[in-house]
Amino acid sequence: MEYFFSDRVKNLKPSAIREILKSAGTPGMISLSVGNPAPEAFPAKEIAEISAHVFQERPIDALQYNVTEGYLPLRNRLSSYLKERHGAGREFDDLLITSGAQQVMDLATKALCNPGDVVICEAPSFIGSLNSFRSYQVRLRGVEMESDGIHLEKLEQALREEPRAKFLYTIPNFQNPSGITMSAEKRREVYRLAKQYGVLILEDNPYGDLRFTGEEIPPIKALDEDGLVIYAGSFSKVISPGMRVGYTLAPQPIIQKMVVCKQGEDVHTNIWSQLICEEFLKNYNFEAHLDRIRGIYRKKAELLLQLAQQHLAPDISWEPIEGGLFLWCSLPEKIDMMDFCRRAMEKNVCVVPGNAFLVDESQPCQSFRINYSAPTDEQLAQGIEQLGQLAKELLY
Ligand SMILES: Cc1ncc(COP(=O)(O)O)c(C=O)c1O
């Protein structure tokens, strides 16, 4: 049988990089490639208690259909949390519970973009979102990053040159993959430019609560007096990605369209998971939990930086980190990045080649991404030592 796929998806392919990463799960491989939270960061005992309680007290609520917008007590709790903690949310906004933040990217594009429209994104950016945008036949326009966030002049140039730009996709905190955080000044400028050019902002913030050093910076959504910002949040990195609970705070007309789109996708987000998240926020000390996991990541990041200093410097450089799960490393020009990543695999260490995160994977790239949350301390030590040795073998 010959299968004829839709124009929307027929050109989507698993990338060459995916092929390299396929063996990430083979026994003995030290995987520094996935974006998984640290296993010890999961509040497993609390989730077990809450699950038992939910099934004793209200099993039907957990097992029955629910509304597409999401479980109302959870929506209310999140709206208050975003307002009180981040100053985000105005009268014109509404909140929708989604199946992970990933679904926000899908719903936003489905609701707003026609084929041929343009989505402006940071370069590099999160591959899962880029693929979601691509599946709606939009054109991606990447804008270079600096160490304090997106390059403003290049962003303005892109806004000037792309009249079909529908939104700017940005990950302002501990960006995946670069780890970069956008400064407060840049957030204000990005907002001003978006307003001037009449382009929406899709602000993706799954790592915002994972700051382990430095001053917290309010999200762009906190500046939103004009209904320009669609904010995406998630419990994936702070409770559990397996539960698939995310949310979006956005102007009501956009939420209403997203709700209709979501009905056709999954009817509603897993209600059982929503009840557990709500009870966690209500009956447990969420701030204390965040402090605990920030402590885990701070310790891991300190170890990683110490190892990097010992084994990677001065040949390999990296972006400073203040939170999140990733370290973005850059190789000297004399080393071919893809060759380095392949040889690292042969030494049983898996990292992600940086061009996977570009709009055009064929563009030159000297960087690769390391995840430090999922490996054990021993794996991290072994993996970083191997990477350092490999760089030396290739250079000297
Ligand atoms: C920047 C970014 N956005 C969104 C997601 C998707 O998260 P979720 O599990 O909430 O769908 C991830 C996951 O790694 C991510 O890194």
mmCIF file of C-alpha atoms in Angstrom, residues 65-385:
data_model
loop_
_atom_site.group_PDB
_atom_site.id
_atom_site.type_symbol
_atom_site.label_atom_id
_atom_site.label_comp_id
_atom_site.label_asym_id
_atom_site.label_seq_id
_atom_site.Cartn_x
_atom_site.Cartn_y
_atom_site.Cartn_z
ATOM 1 C CA TYR A 65 -14.668 13.139 31.821
ATOM 2 C CA ASN A 66 -14.100 16.772 32.720
ATOM 3 C CA VAL A 67 -14.198 20.149 30.953
ATOM 4 C CA THR A 68 -11.672 21.129 28.271
ATOM 5 C CA GLU A 69 -10.611 24.334 30.056
ATOM 6 C CA GLY A 70 -9.250 22.258 32.945
ATOM 7 C CA TYR A 71 -10.118 21.491 36.566
ATOM 8 C CA LEU A 72 -11.481 24.786 37.930
ATOM 9 C CA PRO A 73 -9.789 24.716 41.383
ATOM 10 C CA LEU A 74 -6.435 24.123 39.657
ATOM 11 C CA ARG A 75 -7.066 26.945 37.186
ATOM 12 C CA ASN A 76 -7.944 29.300 40.049
ATOM 13 C CA ARG A 77 -4.938 28.270 42.075
ATOM 14 C CA LEU A 78 -2.576 28.752 39.115
ATOM 15 C CA SER A 79 -4.076 32.140 38.218
ATOM 16 C CA SER A 80 -3.471 33.330 41.810
ATOM 17 C CA TYR A 81 0.030 31.824 41.837
ATOM 18 C CA LEU A 82 1.014 33.584 38.593
ATOM 19 C CA LYS A 83 -0.431 36.882 39.807
ATOM 20 C CA GLU A 84 1.106 36.781 43.289
ATOM 21 C CA ARG A 85 4.444 35.201 42.457
ATOM 22 C CA HIS A 86 5.126 36.730 39.021
ATOM 23 C CA GLY A 87 2.743 39.689 38.642
ATOM 24 C CA ALA A 88 1.330 37.989 35.521
ATOM 25 C CA GLY A 89 -2.308 38.066 34.392
ATOM 26 C CA ARG A 90 -4.784 40.909 33.745
ATOM 27 C CA GLU A 91 -8.568 41.211 33.493
ATOM 28 C CA PHE A 92 -8.433 40.297 29.805
ATOM 29 C CA ASP A 93 -6.522 37.035 30.395
ATOM 30 C CA ASP A 94 -7.752 33.515 31.005
ATOM 31 C CA LEU A 95 -6.027 30.267 31.918
ATOM 32 C CA LEU A 96 -6.283 26.910 30.160
ATOM 33 C CA ILE A 97 -4.804 23.640 31.467
ATOM 34 C CA THR A 98 -2.927 21.785 28.730
ATOM 35 C CA SER A 99 -1.264 18.414 28.253
ATOM 36 C CA GLY A 100 2.202 19.723 29.032
ATOM 37 C CA ALA A 101 3.608 23.034 27.809
ATOM 38 C CA GLN A 102 4.267 21.268 24.508
ATOM 39 C CA GLN A 103 0.553 21.418 23.760
ATOM 40 C CA VAL A 104 0.579 25.203 24.202
ATOM 41 C CA MET A 105 2.965 25.498 21.236
ATOM 42 C CA ASP A 106 0.708 23.274 19.185
ATOM 43 C CA LEU A 107 -2.516 25.074 20.137
ATOM 44 C CA ALA A 108 -1.055 28.549 19.687
ATOM 45 C CA THR A 109 0.148 27.722 16.180
ATOM 46 C CA LYS A 110 -3.054 25.924 15.268
ATOM 47 C CA ALA A 111 -5.140 28.852 16.480
ATOM 48 C CA LEU A 112 -3.050 31.651 14.962
ATOM 49 C CA CYS A 113 -1.012 30.536 11.953
ATOM 50 C CA ASN A 114 -1.797 29.906 8.304
ATOM 51 C CA PRO A 115 0.624 28.069 6.017
ATOM 52 C CA GLY A 116 3.354 30.512 4.977
ATOM 53 C CA ASP A 117 3.094 32.625 8.121
ATOM 54 C CA VAL A 118 6.305 33.266 9.992
ATOM 55 C CA VAL A 119 7.268 32.350 13.537
ATOM 56 C CA ILE A 120 10.322 34.206 14.814
ATOM 57 C CA CYS A 121 12.356 32.182 17.278
ATOM 58 C CA GLU A 122 15.636 32.318 19.126
ATOM 59 C CA ALA A 123 18.526 30.517 17.434
ATOM 60 C CA PRO A 124 19.130 28.009 18.924
ATOM 61 C CA SER A 125 15.739 27.025 20.368
ATOM 62 C CA PHE A 126 13.800 24.051 21.756
ATOM 63 C CA ILE A 127 13.481 21.431 19.041
ATOM 64 C CA GLY A 128 10.087 20.130 20.271
ATOM 65 C CA SER A 129 8.516 23.551 19.771
ATOM 66 C CA LEU A 130 10.210 24.115 16.409
ATOM 67 C CA ASN A 131 8.816 20.805 15.153
ATOM 68 C CA SER A 132 5.379 21.702 16.398
ATOM 69 C CA PHE A 133 5.513 25.024 14.503
ATOM 70 C CA ARG A 134 6.820 23.273 11.385
ATOM 71 C CA SER A 135 3.884 20.878 11.357
ATOM 72 C CA TYR A 136 1.623 23.869 10.566
ATOM 73 C CA GLN A 137 3.694 24.825 7.498
ATOM 74 C CA VAL A 138 4.923 28.053 9.009
ATOM 75 C CA ARG A 139 8.315 29.436 8.065
ATOM 76 C CA LEU A 140 10.761 29.755 10.947
ATOM 77 C CA ARG A 141 13.049 32.742 11.179
ATOM 78 C CA GLY A 142 15.833 32.312 13.729
ATOM 79 C CA VAL A 143 17.364 35.274 15.540
ATOM 80 C CA GLU A 144 20.792 34.960 17.096
ATOM 81 C CA MET A 145 21.245 34.962 20.881
ATOM 82 C CA GLU A 146 23.658 36.949 23.036
ATOM 83 C CA SER A 147 24.649 36.066 26.580
ATOM 84 C CA ASP A 148 21.736 38.183 27.927
ATOM 85 C CA GLY A 149 19.094 36.921 25.495
ATOM 86 C CA ILE A 150 17.942 37.508 21.944
ATOM 87 C CA HIS A 151 19.953 39.962 19.779
ATOM 88 C CA LEU A 152 17.702 43.035 19.718
ATOM 89 C CA GLU A 153 18.915 44.665 16.504
ATOM 90 C CA LYS A 154 18.568 41.366 14.660
ATOM 91 C CA LEU A 155 15.151 40.865 16.164
ATOM 92 C CA GLU A 156 14.042 44.280 14.941
ATOM 93 C CA GLN A 157 15.465 43.509 11.498
ATOM 94 C CA ALA A 158 13.474 40.246 11.436
ATOM 95 C CA LEU A 159 10.310 42.074 12.512
ATOM 96 C CA ARG A 160 10.857 44.661 9.775
ATOM 97 C CA GLU A 161 11.526 42.036 7.107
ATOM 98 C CA GLU A 162 8.768 39.583 8.006
ATOM 99 C CA PRO A 163 5.333 41.144 7.563
ATOM 100 C CA ARG A 164 3.765 37.690 7.991
ATOM 101 C CA ALA A 165 5.313 37.175 11.427
ATOM 102 C CA LYS A 166 2.572 35.938 13.775
ATOM 103 C CA PHE A 167 4.524 35.531 16.977
ATOM 104 C CA LEU A 168 7.938 35.561 18.544
ATOM 105 C CA TYR A 169 8.708 32.346 20.411
ATOM 106 C CA THR A 170 11.038 32.882 23.363
ATOM 107 C CA ILE A 171 12.251 30.907 26.382
ATOM 108 C CA PRO A 172 13.500 33.733 28.618
ATOM 109 C CA ASN A 173 14.674 31.660 31.607
ATOM 110 C CA PHE A 174 17.534 29.136 31.371
ATOM 111 C CA GLN A 175 16.775 28.617 27.746
ATOM 112 C CA ASN A 176 16.727 25.142 26.253
ATOM 113 C CA PRO A 177 19.347 24.497 24.887
ATOM 114 C CA SER A 178 21.635 27.465 25.645
ATOM 115 C CA GLY A 179 20.894 27.948 29.370
ATOM 116 C CA ILE A 180 20.793 31.719 28.647
ATOM 117 C CA THR A 181 18.462 34.008 30.622
ATOM 118 C CA MET A 182 17.084 37.164 29.047
ATOM 119 C CA SER A 183 17.860 40.315 31.072
ATOM 120 C CA ALA A 184 15.049 42.473 32.462
ATOM 121 C CA GLU A 185 16.015 45.307 30.070
ATOM 122 C CA LYS A 186 15.811 42.992 27.074
ATOM 123 C CA ARG A 187 12.422 41.681 28.200
ATOM 124 C CA ARG A 188 11.123 45.255 28.227
ATOM 125 C CA GLU A 189 12.647 45.948 24.791
ATOM 126 C CA VAL A 190 11.287 42.709 23.316
ATOM 127 C CA TYR A 191 7.837 43.650 24.585
ATOM 128 C CA ARG A 192 8.146 47.173 23.166
ATOM 129 C CA LEU A 193 9.224 45.859 19.757
ATOM 130 C CA ALA A 194 6.437 43.266 19.662
ATOM 131 C CA LYS A 195 3.935 46.024 20.397
ATOM 132 C CA GLN A 196 5.434 48.362 17.813
ATOM 133 C CA TYR A 197 5.313 45.690 15.075
ATOM 134 C CA GLY A 198 1.971 44.182 16.133
ATOM 135 C CA VAL A 199 3.406 40.704 16.730
ATOM 136 C CA LEU A 200 2.412 38.408 19.605
ATOM 137 C CA ILE A 201 4.910 36.834 22.009
ATOM 138 C CA LEU A 202 4.772 33.151 22.944
ATOM 139 C CA GLU A 203 6.694 33.033 26.231
ATOM 140 C CA ASP A 204 7.675 29.499 27.229
ATOM 141 C CA ASN A 205 8.761 29.254 30.847
ATOM 142 C CA PRO A 206 9.105 25.645 32.030
ATOM 143 C CA TYR A 207 12.364 26.313 33.921
ATOM 144 C CA GLY A 208 11.517 29.652 35.617
ATOM 145 C CA ASP A 209 11.144 28.086 39.083
ATOM 146 C CA LEU A 210 14.509 26.335 38.812
ATOM 147 C CA ARG A 211 16.722 29.347 39.517
ATOM 148 C CA PHE A 212 19.414 28.301 41.969
ATOM 149 C CA THR A 213 21.474 31.491 41.977
ATOM 150 C CA GLY A 214 21.062 35.191 41.097
ATOM 151 C CA GLU A 215 18.063 37.506 41.099
ATOM 152 C CA GLU A 216 14.669 36.386 39.837
ATOM 153 C CA ILE A 217 13.481 38.357 36.754
ATOM 154 C CA PRO A 218 9.734 38.796 36.185
ATOM 155 C CA PRO A 219 8.358 37.119 33.049
ATOM 156 C CA ILE A 220 7.507 39.178 29.944
ATOM 157 C CA LYS A 221 3.864 38.347 30.731
ATOM 158 C CA ALA A 222 4.152 40.598 33.805
ATOM 159 C CA LEU A 223 4.593 43.558 31.401
ATOM 160 C CA ASP A 224 1.575 42.643 29.312
ATOM 161 C CA GLU A 225 -0.942 45.509 29.472
ATOM 162 C CA ASP A 226 -1.920 45.113 25.809
ATOM 163 C CA GLY A 227 -2.874 41.441 25.415
ATOM 164 C CA LEU A 228 0.266 40.551 23.465
ATOM 165 C CA VAL A 229 1.685 37.643 25.450
ATOM 166 C CA ILE A 230 0.734 33.968 25.466
ATOM 167 C CA TYR A 231 2.470 32.489 28.495
ATOM 168 C CA ALA A 232 3.221 28.742 28.742
ATOM 169 C CA GLY A 233 3.980 27.052 32.065
ATOM 170 C CA SER A 234 4.391 23.442 33.108
ATOM 171 C CA PHE A 235 4.570 21.083 36.076
ATOM 172 C CA SER A 236 6.940 18.845 34.111
ATOM 173 C CA LYS A 237 10.184 20.147 35.562
ATOM 174 C CA VAL A 238 8.888 20.896 39.052
ATOM 175 C CA ILE A 239 6.593 17.918 39.810
ATOM 176 C CA SER A 240 6.630 15.297 37.045
ATOM 177 C CA PRO A 241 6.751 15.266 33.226
ATOM 178 C CA GLY A 242 4.938 11.917 33.162
ATOM 179 C CA MET A 243 1.801 13.548 34.565
ATOM 180 C CA ARG A 244 1.570 15.799 31.465
ATOM 181 C CA VAL A 245 0.118 18.902 33.095
ATOM 182 C CA GLY A 246 0.941 22.323 31.669
ATOM 183 C CA TYR A 247 -0.993 25.559 31.292
ATOM 184 C CA THR A 248 -1.297 28.741 29.307
ATOM 185 C CA LEU A 249 -2.241 32.238 30.453
ATOM 186 C CA ALA A 250 -3.329 34.320 27.473
ATOM 187 C CA PRO A 251 -5.926 36.869 26.304
ATOM 188 C CA GLN A 252 -9.450 35.403 26.452
ATOM 189 C CA PRO A 253 -10.163 35.369 22.682
ATOM 190 C CA ILE A 254 -6.993 33.313 22.127
ATOM 191 C CA ILE A 255 -7.846 30.929 24.971
ATOM 192 C CA GLN A 256 -11.354 30.454 23.556
ATOM 193 C CA LYS A 257 -9.938 29.375 20.193
ATOM 194 C CA MET A 258 -7.355 27.149 21.875
ATOM 195 C CA VAL A 259 -10.148 25.439 23.830
ATOM 196 C CA VAL A 260 -11.979 24.580 20.598
ATOM 197 C CA CYS A 261 -8.719 23.294 19.074
ATOM 198 C CA LYS A 262 -7.948 21.238 22.194
ATOM 199 C CA GLN A 263 -11.383 19.608 22.122
ATOM 200 C CA GLY A 264 -10.432 18.018 18.828
ATOM 201 C CA GLU A 265 -7.050 16.858 20.131
ATOM 202 C CA ASP A 266 -7.533 15.270 23.546
ATOM 203 C CA VAL A 267 -10.863 16.577 24.938
ATOM 204 C CA HIS A 268 -9.125 17.586 28.164
ATOM 205 C CA THR A 269 -5.881 17.115 30.049
ATOM 206 C CA ASN A 270 -5.713 13.959 32.189
ATOM 207 C CA ILE A 271 -8.039 14.884 35.062
ATOM 208 C CA TRP A 272 -6.443 12.459 37.505
ATOM 209 C CA SER A 273 -3.092 14.263 37.085
ATOM 210 C CA GLN A 274 -4.817 17.633 37.412
ATOM 211 C CA LEU A 275 -6.411 16.596 40.743
ATOM 212 C CA ILE A 276 -3.019 15.489 42.026
ATOM 213 C CA CYS A 277 -1.343 18.771 41.027
ATOM 214 C CA GLU A 278 -4.144 20.776 42.641
ATOM 215 C CA GLU A 279 -3.958 18.830 45.884
ATOM 216 C CA PHE A 280 -0.174 19.157 45.899
ATOM 217 C CA LEU A 281 -0.455 22.954 45.632
ATOM 218 C CA LYS A 282 -3.250 23.066 48.228
ATOM 219 C CA ASN A 283 -2.039 20.671 50.932
ATOM 220 C CA TYR A 284 1.726 20.568 50.586
ATOM 221 C CA ASN A 285 4.314 23.286 50.844
ATOM 222 C CA PHE A 286 5.074 23.929 47.160
ATOM 223 C CA GLU A 287 7.685 26.609 47.930
ATOM 224 C CA ALA A 288 9.536 24.200 50.251
ATOM 225 C CA HIS A 289 9.415 21.556 47.524
ATOM 226 C CA LEU A 290 10.846 24.047 45.008
ATOM 227 C CA ASP A 291 13.595 24.953 47.473
ATOM 228 C CA ARG A 292 14.464 21.289 47.834
ATOM 229 C CA ILE A 293 14.743 20.673 44.097
ATOM 230 C CA ARG A 294 16.615 23.930 43.516
ATOM 231 C CA GLY A 295 19.091 22.634 46.113
ATOM 232 C CA ILE A 296 19.504 19.396 44.122
ATOM 233 C CA TYR A 297 20.173 21.294 40.880
ATOM 234 C CA ARG A 298 22.479 23.814 42.542
ATOM 235 C CA LYS A 299 24.636 20.962 43.834
ATOM 236 C CA LYS A 300 24.664 19.203 40.479
ATOM 237 C CA ALA A 301 25.487 22.411 38.623
ATOM 238 C CA GLU A 302 28.360 23.155 41.018
ATOM 239 C CA LEU A 303 29.760 19.677 40.426
ATOM 240 C CA LEU A 304 29.364 20.043 36.660
ATOM 241 C CA LEU A 305 31.106 23.428 36.573
ATOM 242 C CA GLN A 306 33.943 22.107 38.693
ATOM 243 C CA LEU A 307 34.322 19.116 36.330
ATOM 244 C CA ALA A 308 34.127 21.373 33.278
ATOM 245 C CA GLN A 309 36.845 23.612 34.690
ATOM 246 C CA GLN A 310 38.983 20.558 35.365
ATOM 247 C CA HIS A 311 38.459 18.659 32.086
ATOM 248 C CA LEU A 312 36.955 20.918 29.404
ATOM 249 C CA ALA A 313 38.718 24.272 29.917
ATOM 250 C CA PRO A 314 40.358 25.946 28.113
ATOM 251 C CA ASP A 315 39.570 24.086 24.853
ATOM 252 C CA ILE A 316 35.810 23.906 25.328
ATOM 253 C CA SER A 317 33.938 26.991 26.564
ATOM 254 C CA TRP A 318 30.431 27.227 28.012
ATOM 255 C CA GLU A 319 27.650 29.700 28.799
ATOM 256 C CA PRO A 320 27.251 30.644 32.484
ATOM 257 C CA ILE A 321 24.224 29.053 34.208
ATOM 258 C CA GLU A 322 21.968 30.325 36.977
ATOM 259 C CA GLY A 323 19.263 27.668 36.778
ATOM 260 C CA GLY A 324 17.565 25.114 34.563
ATOM 261 C CA LEU A 325 18.939 21.790 33.386
ATOM 262 C CA PHE A 326 21.448 22.461 30.611
ATOM 263 C CA LEU A 327 25.002 23.558 29.859
ATOM 264 C CA TRP A 328 25.714 24.846 26.349
ATOM 265 C CA CYS A 329 29.289 24.090 25.353
ATOM 266 C CA SER A 330 31.263 25.354 22.347
ATOM 267 C CA LEU A 331 34.170 23.667 20.616
ATOM 268 C CA PRO A 332 37.152 25.427 19.062
ATOM 269 C CA GLU A 333 37.032 25.846 15.268
ATOM 270 C CA LYS A 334 39.621 23.099 14.760
ATOM 271 C CA ILE A 335 37.141 20.431 15.922
ATOM 272 C CA ASP A 336 34.215 19.344 13.768
ATOM 273 C CA MET A 337 31.219 19.358 16.127
ATOM 274 C CA MET A 338 29.287 16.452 14.539
ATOM 275 C CA ASP A 339 32.438 14.347 14.432
ATOM 276 C CA PHE A 340 33.024 15.166 18.113
ATOM 277 C CA CYS A 341 29.484 14.067 19.053
ATOM 278 C CA ARG A 342 29.830 10.821 17.052
ATOM 279 C CA ARG A 343 33.174 10.001 18.636
ATOM 280 C CA ALA A 344 31.738 10.796 22.078
ATOM 281 C CA MET A 345 29.050 8.158 21.390
ATOM 282 C CA GLU A 346 31.781 5.648 20.559
ATOM 283 C CA LYS A 347 33.203 6.427 23.992
ATOM 284 C CA ASN A 348 29.726 5.804 25.454
ATOM 285 C CA VAL A 349 28.900 9.448 26.157
ATOM 286 C CA CYS A 350 25.862 10.976 24.504
ATOM 287 C CA VAL A 351 25.433 14.763 24.097
ATOM 288 C CA VAL A 352 23.132 16.636 21.701
ATOM 289 C CA PRO A 353 24.733 18.268 18.631
ATOM 290 C CA GLY A 354 23.867 21.962 18.700
ATOM 291 C CA ASN A 355 22.612 22.186 15.125
ATOM 292 C CA ALA A 356 19.608 20.065 16.187
ATOM 293 C CA PHE A 357 18.277 23.261 17.760
ATOM 294 C CA LEU A 358 18.683 25.479 14.698
ATOM 295 C CA VAL A 359 16.002 26.410 12.208
ATOM 296 C CA ASP A 360 18.266 24.976 9.524
ATOM 297 C CA GLU A 361 20.238 21.974 10.788
ATOM 298 C CA SER A 362 22.720 22.304 7.938
ATOM 299 C CA GLN A 363 24.011 25.637 9.289
ATOM 300 C CA PRO A 364 27.500 25.574 10.810
ATOM 301 C CA CYS A 365 27.475 25.089 14.572
ATOM 302 C CA GLN A 366 30.288 24.521 17.073
ATOM 303 C CA SER A 367 28.108 23.894 20.116
ATOM 304 C CA PHE A 368 26.576 20.910 21.877
ATOM 305 C CA ARG A 369 24.179 20.569 24.812
ATOM 306 C CA ILE A 370 24.858 18.779 28.076
ATOM 307 C CA ASN A 371 22.088 17.862 30.502
ATOM 308 C CA TYR A 372 23.250 17.579 34.095
ATOM 309 C CA SER A 373 20.017 16.822 35.954
ATOM 310 C CA ALA A 374 19.423 13.211 34.926
ATOM 311 C CA PRO A 375 22.882 11.558 35.217
ATOM 312 C CA THR A 376 24.254 10.485 38.587
ATOM 313 C CA ASP A 377 27.283 12.351 39.956
ATOM 314 C CA GLU A 378 29.486 9.406 38.948
ATOM 315 C CA GLN A 379 28.109 9.397 35.393
ATOM 316 C CA LEU A 380 28.605 13.140 35.159
ATOM 317 C CA ALA A 381 32.211 12.829 36.343
ATOM 318 C CA GLN A 382 32.964 10.015 33.887
ATOM 319 C CA GLY A 383 31.137 11.681 31.005
ATOM 320 C CA ILE A 384 32.815 15.088 31.368
ATOM 321 C CA GLU A 385 36.234 13.498 31.754
#
